[in-house]
Coordinates of C-alpha atoms and ligand atoms in Angstrom, one line a residue:
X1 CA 11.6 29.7 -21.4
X2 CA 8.5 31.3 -20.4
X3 CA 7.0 33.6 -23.0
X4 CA 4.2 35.1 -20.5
X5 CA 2.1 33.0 -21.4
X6 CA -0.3 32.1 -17.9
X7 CA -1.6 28.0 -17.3
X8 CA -4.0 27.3 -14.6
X9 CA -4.0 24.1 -13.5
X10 CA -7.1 23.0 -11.8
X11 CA -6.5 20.3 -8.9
X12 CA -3.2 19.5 -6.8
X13 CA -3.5 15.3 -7.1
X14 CA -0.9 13.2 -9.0
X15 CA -2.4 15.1 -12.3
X16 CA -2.7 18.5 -11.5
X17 CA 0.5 18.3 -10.0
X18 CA 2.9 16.8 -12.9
X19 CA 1.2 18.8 -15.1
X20 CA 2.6 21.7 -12.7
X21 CA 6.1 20.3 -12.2
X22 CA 6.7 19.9 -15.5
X23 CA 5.5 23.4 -16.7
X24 CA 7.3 25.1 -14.3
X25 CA 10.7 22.8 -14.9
X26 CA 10.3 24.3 -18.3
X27 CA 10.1 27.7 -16.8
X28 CA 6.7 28.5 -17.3
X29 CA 3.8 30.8 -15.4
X30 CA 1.8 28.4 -13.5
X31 CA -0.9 28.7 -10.8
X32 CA -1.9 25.6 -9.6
X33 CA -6.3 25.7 -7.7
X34 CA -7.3 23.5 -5.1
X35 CA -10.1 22.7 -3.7
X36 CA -8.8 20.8 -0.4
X37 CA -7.8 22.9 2.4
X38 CA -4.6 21.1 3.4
X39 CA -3.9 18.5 1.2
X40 CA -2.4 17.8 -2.2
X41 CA -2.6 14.2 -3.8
X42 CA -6.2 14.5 -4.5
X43 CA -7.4 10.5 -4.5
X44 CA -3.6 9.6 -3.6
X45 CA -3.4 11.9 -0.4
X46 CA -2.5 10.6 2.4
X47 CA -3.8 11.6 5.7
X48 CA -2.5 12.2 9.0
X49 CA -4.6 11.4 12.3
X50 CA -3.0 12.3 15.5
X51 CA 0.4 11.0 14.1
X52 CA -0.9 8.0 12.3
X53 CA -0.6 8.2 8.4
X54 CA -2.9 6.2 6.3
X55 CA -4.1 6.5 2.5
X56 CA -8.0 6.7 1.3
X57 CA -7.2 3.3 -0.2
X58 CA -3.5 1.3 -0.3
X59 CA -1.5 2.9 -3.3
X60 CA 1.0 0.7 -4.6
X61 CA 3.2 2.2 -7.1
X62 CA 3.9 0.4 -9.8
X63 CA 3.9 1.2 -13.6
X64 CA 5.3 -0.3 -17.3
X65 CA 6.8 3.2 -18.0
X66 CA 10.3 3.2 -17.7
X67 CA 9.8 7.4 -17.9
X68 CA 7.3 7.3 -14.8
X69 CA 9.4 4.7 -12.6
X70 CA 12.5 6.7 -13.4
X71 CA 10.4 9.9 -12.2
X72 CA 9.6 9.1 -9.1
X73 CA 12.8 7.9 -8.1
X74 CA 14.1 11.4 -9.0
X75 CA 11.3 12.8 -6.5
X76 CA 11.7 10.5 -3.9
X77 CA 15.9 9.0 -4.1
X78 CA 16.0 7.7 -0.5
X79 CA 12.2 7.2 0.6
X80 CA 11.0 4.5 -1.6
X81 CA 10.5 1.1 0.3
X82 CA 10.2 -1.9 -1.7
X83 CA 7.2 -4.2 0.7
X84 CA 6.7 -7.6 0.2
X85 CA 2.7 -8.2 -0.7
X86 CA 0.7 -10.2 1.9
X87 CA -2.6 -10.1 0.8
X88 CA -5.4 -12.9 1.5
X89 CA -9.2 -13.5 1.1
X90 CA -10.9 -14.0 4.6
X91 CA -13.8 -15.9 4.0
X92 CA -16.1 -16.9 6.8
X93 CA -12.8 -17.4 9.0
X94 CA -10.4 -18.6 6.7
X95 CA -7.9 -17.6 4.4
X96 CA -7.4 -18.6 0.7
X97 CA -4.8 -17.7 -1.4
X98 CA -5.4 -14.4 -3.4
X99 CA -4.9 -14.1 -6.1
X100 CA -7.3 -17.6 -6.8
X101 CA -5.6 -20.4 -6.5
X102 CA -8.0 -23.3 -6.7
X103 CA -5.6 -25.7 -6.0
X104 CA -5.2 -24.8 -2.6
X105 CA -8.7 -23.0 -1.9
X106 CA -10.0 -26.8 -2.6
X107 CA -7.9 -27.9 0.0
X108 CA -8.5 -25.6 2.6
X109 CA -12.0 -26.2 2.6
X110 CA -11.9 -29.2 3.4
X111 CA -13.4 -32.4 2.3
X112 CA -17.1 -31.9 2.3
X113 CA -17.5 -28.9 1.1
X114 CA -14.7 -29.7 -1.8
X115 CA -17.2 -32.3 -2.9
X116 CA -19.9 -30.1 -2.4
X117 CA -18.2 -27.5 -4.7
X118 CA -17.2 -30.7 -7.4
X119 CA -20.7 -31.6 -7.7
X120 CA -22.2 -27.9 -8.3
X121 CA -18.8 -27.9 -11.0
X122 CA -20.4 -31.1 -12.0
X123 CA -23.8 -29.4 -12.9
X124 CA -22.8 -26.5 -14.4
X125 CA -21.3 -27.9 -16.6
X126 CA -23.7 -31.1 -17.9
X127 CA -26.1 -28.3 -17.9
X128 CA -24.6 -24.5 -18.7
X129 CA -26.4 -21.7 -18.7
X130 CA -27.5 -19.9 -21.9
X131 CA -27.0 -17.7 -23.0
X132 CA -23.9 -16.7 -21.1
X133 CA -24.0 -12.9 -20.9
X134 CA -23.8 -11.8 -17.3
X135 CA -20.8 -12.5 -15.2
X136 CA -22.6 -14.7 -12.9
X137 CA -23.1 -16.9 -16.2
X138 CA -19.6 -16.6 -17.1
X139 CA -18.1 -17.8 -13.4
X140 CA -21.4 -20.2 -13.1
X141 CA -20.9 -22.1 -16.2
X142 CA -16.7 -22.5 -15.3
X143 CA -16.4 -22.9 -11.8
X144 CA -20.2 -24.0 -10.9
X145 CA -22.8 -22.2 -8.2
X146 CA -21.0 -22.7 -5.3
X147 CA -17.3 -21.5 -5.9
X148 CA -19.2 -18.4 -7.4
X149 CA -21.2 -17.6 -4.7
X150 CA -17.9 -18.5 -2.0
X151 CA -15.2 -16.6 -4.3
X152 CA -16.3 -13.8 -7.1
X153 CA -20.2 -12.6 -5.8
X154 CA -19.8 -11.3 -2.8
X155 CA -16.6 -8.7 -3.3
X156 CA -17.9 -8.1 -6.5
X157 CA -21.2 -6.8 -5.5
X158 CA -19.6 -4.8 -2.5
X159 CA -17.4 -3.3 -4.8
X160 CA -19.5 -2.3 -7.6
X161 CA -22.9 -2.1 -5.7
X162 CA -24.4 -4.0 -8.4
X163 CA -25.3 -7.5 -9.1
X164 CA -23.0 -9.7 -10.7
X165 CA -25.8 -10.9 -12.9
X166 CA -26.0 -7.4 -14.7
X167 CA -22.4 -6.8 -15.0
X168 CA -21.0 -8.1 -18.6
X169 CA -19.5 -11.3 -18.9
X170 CA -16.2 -9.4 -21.1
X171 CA -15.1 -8.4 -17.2
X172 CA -15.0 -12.1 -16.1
X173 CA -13.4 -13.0 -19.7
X174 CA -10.5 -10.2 -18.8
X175 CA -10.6 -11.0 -15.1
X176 CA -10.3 -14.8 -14.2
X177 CA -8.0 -16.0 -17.3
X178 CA -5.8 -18.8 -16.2
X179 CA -8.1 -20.1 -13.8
X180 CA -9.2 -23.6 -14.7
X181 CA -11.5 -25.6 -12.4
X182 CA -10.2 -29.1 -14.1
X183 CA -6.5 -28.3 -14.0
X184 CA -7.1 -27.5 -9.9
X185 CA -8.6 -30.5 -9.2
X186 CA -6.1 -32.5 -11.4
X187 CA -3.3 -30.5 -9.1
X188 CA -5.0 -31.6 -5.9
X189 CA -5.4 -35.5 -6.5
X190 CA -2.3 -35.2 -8.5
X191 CA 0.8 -33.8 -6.4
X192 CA 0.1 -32.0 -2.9
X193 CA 2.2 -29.3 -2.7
X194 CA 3.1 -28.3 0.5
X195 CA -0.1 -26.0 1.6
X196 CA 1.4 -24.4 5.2
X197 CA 2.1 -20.8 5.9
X198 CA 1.2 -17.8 3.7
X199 CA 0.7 -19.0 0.2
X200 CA 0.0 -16.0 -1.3
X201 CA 3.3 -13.8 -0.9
X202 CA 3.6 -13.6 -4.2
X203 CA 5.9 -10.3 -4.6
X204 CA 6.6 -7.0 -3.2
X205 CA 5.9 -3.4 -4.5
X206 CA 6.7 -0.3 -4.6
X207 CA 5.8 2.6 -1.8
X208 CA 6.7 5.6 -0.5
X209 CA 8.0 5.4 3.3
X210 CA 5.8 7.8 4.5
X211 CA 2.7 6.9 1.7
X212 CA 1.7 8.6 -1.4
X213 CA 1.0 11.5 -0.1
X214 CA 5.1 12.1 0.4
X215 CA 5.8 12.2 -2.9
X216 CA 3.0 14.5 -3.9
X217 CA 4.2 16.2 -1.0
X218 CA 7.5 16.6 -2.9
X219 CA 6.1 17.7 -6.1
X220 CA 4.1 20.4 -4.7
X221 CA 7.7 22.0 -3.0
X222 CA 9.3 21.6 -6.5
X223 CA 6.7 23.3 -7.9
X224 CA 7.0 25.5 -5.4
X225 CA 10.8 26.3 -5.3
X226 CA 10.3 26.6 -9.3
X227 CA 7.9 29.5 -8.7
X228 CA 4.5 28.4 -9.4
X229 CA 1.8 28.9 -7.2
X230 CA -0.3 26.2 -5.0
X231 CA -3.9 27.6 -3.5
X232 CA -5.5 25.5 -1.2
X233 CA -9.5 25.6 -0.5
X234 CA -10.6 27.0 -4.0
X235 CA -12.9 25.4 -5.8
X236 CA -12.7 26.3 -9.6
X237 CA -16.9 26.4 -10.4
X238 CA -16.9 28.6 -13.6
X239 CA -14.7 29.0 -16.8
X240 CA -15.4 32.0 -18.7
X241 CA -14.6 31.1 -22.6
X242 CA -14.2 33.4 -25.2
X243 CA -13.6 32.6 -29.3
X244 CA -10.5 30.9 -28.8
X245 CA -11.0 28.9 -25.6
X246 CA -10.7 29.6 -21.6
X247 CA -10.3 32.8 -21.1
X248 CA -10.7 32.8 -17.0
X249 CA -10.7 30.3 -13.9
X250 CA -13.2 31.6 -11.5
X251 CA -13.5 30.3 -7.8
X252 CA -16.2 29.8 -5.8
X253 CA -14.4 32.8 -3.2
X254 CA -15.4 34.9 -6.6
X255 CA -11.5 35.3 -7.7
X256 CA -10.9 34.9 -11.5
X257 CA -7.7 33.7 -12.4
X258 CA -6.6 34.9 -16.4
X259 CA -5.9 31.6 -18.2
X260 CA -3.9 31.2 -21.7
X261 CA -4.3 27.3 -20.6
X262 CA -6.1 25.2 -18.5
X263 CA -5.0 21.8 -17.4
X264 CA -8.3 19.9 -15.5
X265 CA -8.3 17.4 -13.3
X266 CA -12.1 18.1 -12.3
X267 CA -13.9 15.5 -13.1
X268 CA -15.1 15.6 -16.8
X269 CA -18.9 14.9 -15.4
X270 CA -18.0 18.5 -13.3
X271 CA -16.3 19.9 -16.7
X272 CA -19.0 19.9 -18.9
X273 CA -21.0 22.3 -16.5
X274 CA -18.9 25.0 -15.8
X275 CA -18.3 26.6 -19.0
X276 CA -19.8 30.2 -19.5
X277 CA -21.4 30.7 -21.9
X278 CA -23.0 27.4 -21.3
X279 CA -21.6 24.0 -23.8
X280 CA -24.3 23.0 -25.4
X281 CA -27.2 21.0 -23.6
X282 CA -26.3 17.7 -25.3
X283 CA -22.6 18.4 -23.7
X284 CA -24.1 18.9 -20.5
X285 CA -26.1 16.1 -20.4
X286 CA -23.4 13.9 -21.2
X287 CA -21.7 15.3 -18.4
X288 CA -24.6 14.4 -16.1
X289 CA -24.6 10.7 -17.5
X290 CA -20.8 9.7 -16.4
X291 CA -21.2 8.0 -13.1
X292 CA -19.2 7.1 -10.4
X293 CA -18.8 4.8 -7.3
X294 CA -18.4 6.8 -4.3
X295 CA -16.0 5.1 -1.4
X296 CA -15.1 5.9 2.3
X297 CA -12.5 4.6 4.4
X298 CA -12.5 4.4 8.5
X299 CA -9.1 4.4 10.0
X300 CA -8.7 2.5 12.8
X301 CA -6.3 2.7 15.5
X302 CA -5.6 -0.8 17.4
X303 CA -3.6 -1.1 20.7
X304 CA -1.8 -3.8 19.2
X305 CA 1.3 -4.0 17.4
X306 CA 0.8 -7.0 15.5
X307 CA -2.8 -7.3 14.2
X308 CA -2.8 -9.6 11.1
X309 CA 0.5 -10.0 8.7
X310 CA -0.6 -9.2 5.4
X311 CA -0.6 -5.9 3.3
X312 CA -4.3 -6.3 3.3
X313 CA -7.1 -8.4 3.1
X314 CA -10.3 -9.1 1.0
X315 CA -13.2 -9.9 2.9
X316 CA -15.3 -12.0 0.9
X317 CA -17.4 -12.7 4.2
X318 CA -21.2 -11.3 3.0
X319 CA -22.3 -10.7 6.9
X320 CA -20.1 -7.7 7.0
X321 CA -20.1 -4.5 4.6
X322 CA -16.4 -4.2 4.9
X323 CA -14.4 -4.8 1.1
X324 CA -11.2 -4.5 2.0
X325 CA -8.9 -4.4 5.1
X326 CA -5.1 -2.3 4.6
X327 CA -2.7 -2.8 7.1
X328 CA -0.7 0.0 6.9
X329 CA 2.1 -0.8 9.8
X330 CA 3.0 -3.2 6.8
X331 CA 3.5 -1.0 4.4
X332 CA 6.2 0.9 6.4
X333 CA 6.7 0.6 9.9
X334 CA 6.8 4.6 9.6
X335 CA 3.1 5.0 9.1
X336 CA 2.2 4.2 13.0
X337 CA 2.5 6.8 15.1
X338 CA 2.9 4.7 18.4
X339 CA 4.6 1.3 18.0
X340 CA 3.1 -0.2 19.9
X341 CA -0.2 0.4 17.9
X342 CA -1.7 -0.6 14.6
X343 CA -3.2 1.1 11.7
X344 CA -6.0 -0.4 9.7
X345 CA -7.8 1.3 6.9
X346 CA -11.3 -0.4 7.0
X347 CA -12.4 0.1 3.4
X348 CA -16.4 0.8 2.2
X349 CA -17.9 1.0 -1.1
X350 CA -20.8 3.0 -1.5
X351 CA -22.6 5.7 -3.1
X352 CA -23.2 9.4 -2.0
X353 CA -26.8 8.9 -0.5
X354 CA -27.1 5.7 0.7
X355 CA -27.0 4.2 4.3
X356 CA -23.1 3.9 4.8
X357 CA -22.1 7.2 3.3
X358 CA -24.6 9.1 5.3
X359 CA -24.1 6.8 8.5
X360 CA -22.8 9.3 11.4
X361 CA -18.8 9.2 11.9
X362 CA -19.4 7.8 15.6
X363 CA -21.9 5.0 13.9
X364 CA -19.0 3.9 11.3
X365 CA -16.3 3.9 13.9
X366 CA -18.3 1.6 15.8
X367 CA -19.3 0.0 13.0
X368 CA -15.8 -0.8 11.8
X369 CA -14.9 -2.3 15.1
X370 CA -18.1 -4.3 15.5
X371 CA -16.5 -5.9 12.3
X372 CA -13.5 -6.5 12.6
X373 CA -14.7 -8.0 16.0
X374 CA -17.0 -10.3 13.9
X375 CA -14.3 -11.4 11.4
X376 CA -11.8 -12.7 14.4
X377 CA -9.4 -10.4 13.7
X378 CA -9.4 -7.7 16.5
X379 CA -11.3 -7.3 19.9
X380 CA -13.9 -4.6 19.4
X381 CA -12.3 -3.1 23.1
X382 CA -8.9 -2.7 21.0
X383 CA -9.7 -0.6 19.0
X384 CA -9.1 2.6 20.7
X385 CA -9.7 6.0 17.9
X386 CA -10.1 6.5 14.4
X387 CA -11.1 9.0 11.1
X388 CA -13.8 8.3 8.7
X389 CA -12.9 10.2 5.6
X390 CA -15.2 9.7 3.2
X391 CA -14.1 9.7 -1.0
X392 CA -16.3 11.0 -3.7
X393 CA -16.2 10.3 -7.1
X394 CA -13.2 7.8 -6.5
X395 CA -14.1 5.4 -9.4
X396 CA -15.4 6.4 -12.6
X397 CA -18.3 4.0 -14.2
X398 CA -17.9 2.4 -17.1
X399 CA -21.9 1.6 -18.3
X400 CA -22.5 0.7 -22.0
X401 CA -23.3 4.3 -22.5
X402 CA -19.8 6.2 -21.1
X403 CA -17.6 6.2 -24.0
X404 CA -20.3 7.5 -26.3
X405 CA -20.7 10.4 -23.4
X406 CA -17.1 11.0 -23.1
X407 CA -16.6 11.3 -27.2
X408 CA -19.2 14.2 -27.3
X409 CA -17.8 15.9 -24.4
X410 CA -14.5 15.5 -25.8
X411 CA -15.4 16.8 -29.4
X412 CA -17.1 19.7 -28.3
X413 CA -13.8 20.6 -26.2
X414 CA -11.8 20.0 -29.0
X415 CA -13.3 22.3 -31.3
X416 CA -14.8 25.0 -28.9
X417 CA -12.1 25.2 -26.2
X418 CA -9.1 24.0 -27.6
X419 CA -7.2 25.8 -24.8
X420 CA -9.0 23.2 -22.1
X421 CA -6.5 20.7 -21.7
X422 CA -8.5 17.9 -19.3
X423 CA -6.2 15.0 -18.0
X424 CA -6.1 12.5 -15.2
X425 CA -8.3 10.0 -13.7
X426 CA -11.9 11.8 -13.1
X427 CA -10.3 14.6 -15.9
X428 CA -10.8 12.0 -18.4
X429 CA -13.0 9.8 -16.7
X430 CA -10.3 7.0 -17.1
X431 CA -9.9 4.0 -14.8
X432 CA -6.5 5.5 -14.0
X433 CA -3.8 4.8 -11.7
X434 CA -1.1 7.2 -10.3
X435 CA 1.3 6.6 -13.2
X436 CA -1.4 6.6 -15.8
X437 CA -2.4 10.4 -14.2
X438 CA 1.3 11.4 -14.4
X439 CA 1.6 10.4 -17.7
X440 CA -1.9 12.1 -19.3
X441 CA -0.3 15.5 -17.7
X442 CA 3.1 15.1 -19.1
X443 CA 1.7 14.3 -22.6
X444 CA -0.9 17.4 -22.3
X445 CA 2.2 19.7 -21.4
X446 CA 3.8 18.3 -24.5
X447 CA 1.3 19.4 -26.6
X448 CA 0.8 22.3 -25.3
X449 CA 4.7 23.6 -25.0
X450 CA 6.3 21.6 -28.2
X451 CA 3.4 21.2 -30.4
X452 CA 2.9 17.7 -30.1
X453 CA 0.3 15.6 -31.2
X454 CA 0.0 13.1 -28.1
X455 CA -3.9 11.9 -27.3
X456 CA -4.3 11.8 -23.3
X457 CA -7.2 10.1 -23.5
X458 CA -5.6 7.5 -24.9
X459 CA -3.6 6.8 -22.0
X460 CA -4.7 3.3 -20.7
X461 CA -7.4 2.2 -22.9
X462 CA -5.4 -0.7 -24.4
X463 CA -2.9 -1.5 -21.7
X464 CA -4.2 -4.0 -19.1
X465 CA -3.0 -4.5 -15.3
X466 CA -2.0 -8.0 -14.5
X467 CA -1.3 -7.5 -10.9
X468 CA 0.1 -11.4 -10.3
X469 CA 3.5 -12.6 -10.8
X470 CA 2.1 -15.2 -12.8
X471 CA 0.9 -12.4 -15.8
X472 CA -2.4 -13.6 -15.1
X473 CA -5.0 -10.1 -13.7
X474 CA -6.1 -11.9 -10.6
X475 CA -9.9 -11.0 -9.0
X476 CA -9.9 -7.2 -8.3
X477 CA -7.5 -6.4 -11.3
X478 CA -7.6 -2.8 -12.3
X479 CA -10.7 -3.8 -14.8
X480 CA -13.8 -2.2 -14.6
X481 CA -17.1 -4.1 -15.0
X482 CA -19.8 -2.6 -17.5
X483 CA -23.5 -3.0 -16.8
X484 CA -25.5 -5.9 -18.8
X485 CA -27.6 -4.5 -21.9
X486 CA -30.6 -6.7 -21.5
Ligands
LIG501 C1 -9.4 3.2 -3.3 C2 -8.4 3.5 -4.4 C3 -7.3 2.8 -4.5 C4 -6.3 3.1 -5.4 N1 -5.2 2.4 -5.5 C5 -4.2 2.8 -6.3 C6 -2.9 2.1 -6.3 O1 -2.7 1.1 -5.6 N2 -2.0 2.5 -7.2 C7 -2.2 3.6 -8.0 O2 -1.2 4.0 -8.7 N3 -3.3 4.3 -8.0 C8 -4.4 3.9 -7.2 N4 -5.6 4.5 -7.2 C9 -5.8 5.6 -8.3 C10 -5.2 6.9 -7.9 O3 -5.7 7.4 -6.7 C11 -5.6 7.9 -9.0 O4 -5.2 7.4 -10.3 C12 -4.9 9.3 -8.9 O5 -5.0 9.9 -7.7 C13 -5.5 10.2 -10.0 O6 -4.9 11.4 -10.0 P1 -5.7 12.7 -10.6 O7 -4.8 13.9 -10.3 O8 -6.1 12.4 -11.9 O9 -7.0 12.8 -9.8 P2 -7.3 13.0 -8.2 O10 -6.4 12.2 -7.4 O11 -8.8 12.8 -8.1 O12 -7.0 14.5 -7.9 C14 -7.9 15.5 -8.4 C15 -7.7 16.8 -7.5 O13 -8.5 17.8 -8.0 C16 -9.2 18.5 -7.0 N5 -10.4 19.1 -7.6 C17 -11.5 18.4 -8.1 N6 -12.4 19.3 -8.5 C18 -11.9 20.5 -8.3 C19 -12.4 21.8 -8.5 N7 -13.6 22.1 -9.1 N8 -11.6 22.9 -8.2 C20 -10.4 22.7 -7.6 N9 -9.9 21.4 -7.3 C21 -10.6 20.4 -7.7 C22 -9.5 17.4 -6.0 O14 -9.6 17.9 -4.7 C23 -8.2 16.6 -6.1 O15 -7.2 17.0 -5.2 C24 -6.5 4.2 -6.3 C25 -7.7 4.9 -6.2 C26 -8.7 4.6 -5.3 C27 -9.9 5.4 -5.2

């Protein structure tokens, strides 16, 4: 099927790598450039320390496309577990329900501060705030001052590094629906339901038995057995263009790879740079305008084999920078190295520069322990090793300003280097998942080999997650916040 033509296919995560599968199913020439030394998986990797196997953040798999769900049980037949999802909020040293349900959190705090948290709804509402533009407003004005300072500010914040009060009220709108303060309330005094044990099981999901990283794993030797090419540790930093488009991939070692296409999962912020001759400035400087939120996670190793039983946890707790706590011995027993040991991925938000991201690995292994100490939930003592890996550019920003940027990156490419196929999650600078990645590559490749007129960029723009059994997106849905015009 191949008719010589040669694609380069820049980045071996969930992208880069269908792109390759598929291209090379179809008999095709493909070279596939890395810029990890070991690893392929990109954001979906997951690492192995001294036997333990844990992921830069917990990937479930799951997906509303029958094509993508039916893929990955062709690449993984045997391996993929289906876990049932513990997750809670740990808040000052208890547990609530996540997702939200008021119902219950008003019970479990107990009397006082229930009335405490009735009288602030009480306020808020006889006198709202207006006008409501922030998401502080939005949660304010529903659920009053204190459930919003208990519930929605503190995660929020962590996660976004921002202030809830300039982050738009449309996320809160998308974010909370269902919630009502009055129906809750009317639930408590109504009929009790039975508030013991873990509330919040709430389903299972989807995961490979030895993590993402086992089916990327598996795509890389089918790409392989098919004949492409997988080069680790080569960073792609210049594409030479000619009239029609890409002409060459060079890496940073100096090598220049001949390209008819070029698939990229760089991120578009990265793209817009690279070109030679140069895009033009305003191209580059919407490049340099796309932002993202930088992450790191520090896997911890516990002498324990039983540490907490959920998935994971939110910590909404503001004494501790922690976000999010995985437990990856739930996921699959197969991730622990030692069973009689533990697993935890201790997860940070953050930005390249700041304190946390340039705190010494010794300082953040410490640092990890000191909290999970201070949360109750492990003895500093038992923690006994760990890896700090830290993640840049894992989540793209959405500001008022980044569709505008992305539109006259995107035109440019269009019309200048219409052999520049860029897909994925930073490719596109899309909020996308695994199976959104999968599917930008497949519809690139489908363009590119039967002439068809698919928009990748498309790909999850109108969809939305609702992670909860009940439909409704719970706090921490797959949304992204954009920064308040004021
Ligand atoms: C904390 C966190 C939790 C997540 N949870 C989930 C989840 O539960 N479920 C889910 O489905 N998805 C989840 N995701 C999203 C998922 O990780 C991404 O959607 C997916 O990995 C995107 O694939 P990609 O190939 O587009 O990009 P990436 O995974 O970013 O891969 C890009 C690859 O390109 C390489 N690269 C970049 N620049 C260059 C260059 N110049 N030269 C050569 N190589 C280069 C990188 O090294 C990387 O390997 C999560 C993401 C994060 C950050």
């Amino acid at each position: 099927m191949s008719n010589g033509d040669r694609h380069v296919v820049i980045g071996a995560g969930p992208a880069g790598l269908t792109a390759a599968w598929e291209l090379t199913r179809r008999g095709c020439d493909v070279m596939v450039l890395e810029a990890d030394d070991t690893y392929v998986g990109g954001l979906s990797r997951t690492q192995v320390y001294r036997g333990n196997r844990f992921d830069l953040g917990g990937h479930r798999f799951y997906t509303k496309s029958p094509r993508i769900a039916e893929l990955w049980r062709e690449l993984l037949p045997d391996d993929l577990l289906q876990v049932p999802r513990i997750s809670r909020i740990h808040y000052r040293g208890t547990y609530f329900p996540y997702p939200i349900d008021l119902g219950i959190t008003l019970r479990r705090l107990g009397l006082r501060s229930s009335a405490a948290v009735s009288a602030s709804y009480l306020r808020a509402i006889a006198r709202p705030r207006r006008p409501e533009a922030s998401f502080e407003d939005w949660i304010v004005n529903r659920f009053g001052r204190r459930l919003f300072d208990t519930f929605f500010k503190t995660y929020t914040e962590k996660v976004w590094g921002m202030p809830c009060s300039e982050i738009s009220k449309d996320w809160a709108a998308q974010r909370i629906r269902g919630l009502s303060f009055s129906s809750a309330v009317r639930e408590v005094i109504g009929h009790r339901r039975d508030d013991d044990g873990p509330k919040t099981l709430i389903s299972s999901f989807t995961y490979p038995r030895l993590g993402p990283g086992q089916l990327w794993e598996q795509v890389r030797d089918a790409v392989l057995a098919n004949g492409g090419e997988v080069v680790h540790g080569t960073r792609v930093v210049r594409l030479h263009r000619g009239p029609t488009g890409v002409t060459e991939v060079e890496t940073h070692d100096g090598n220049r790879y001949p390209a008819d296409h070029v698939y990229s999962t760089m991120p578009l912020r990265d793209l817009a740079g690279v070109l030679e001759p140069s895009a033009p400035a305003t191209v580059r400087e919407a490049g340099t305008a796309l932002g993202f939120r930088d992450f790191l996670t520090v896997a911890v190793v516990v002498d324990h084999p039983a540490v907490f039983p959920d998935t994971w946890i939110y910590v909404h707790d503001p004494n501790v920078s922690v976000a999010r706590i995985q437990n990856y011995r739930n996921w699959s027993a197969d991730m622990v190295q030692d069973p009689t040991t533990t697993c935890l991925g201790m997860e940070y938000f953050c930005n390249r520069g700041d304190d946390l991201w340039e705190m010494d690995d010794s300082d953040l292994l410490r640092l990890a322990a000191s909290e999970l100490d201070a949360l109750g939930l492990v003895d500093a003592e038992r923690c006994i090793d760990g890896q700090v890996i830290r993640v840049p550019d894992a989540y793209p920003v959405y500001d008022h300003d980044y569709e505008r940027h992305r539109l006259t990156i995107r035109r440019w490419l269009d019309e200048s280097v219409p052999n520049l196929h860029p897909i994925g999650r930073g490719g596109l600078h899309n909020y996308n998942s695994q199976d959104h990645a999968m599917m930008t590559a497949l519809l690139a490749v489908e363009n590119v080999l039967d002439g068809a007129d698919h928009d990748p960029w498309a790909v999850n723009t109108e969809e939305e997650y609702a992670e909860t059994s009940s439909g409704r997106p719970g706090a921490g849905a797959r949304l992204v916040p954009q920064r308040l015009m004021r």
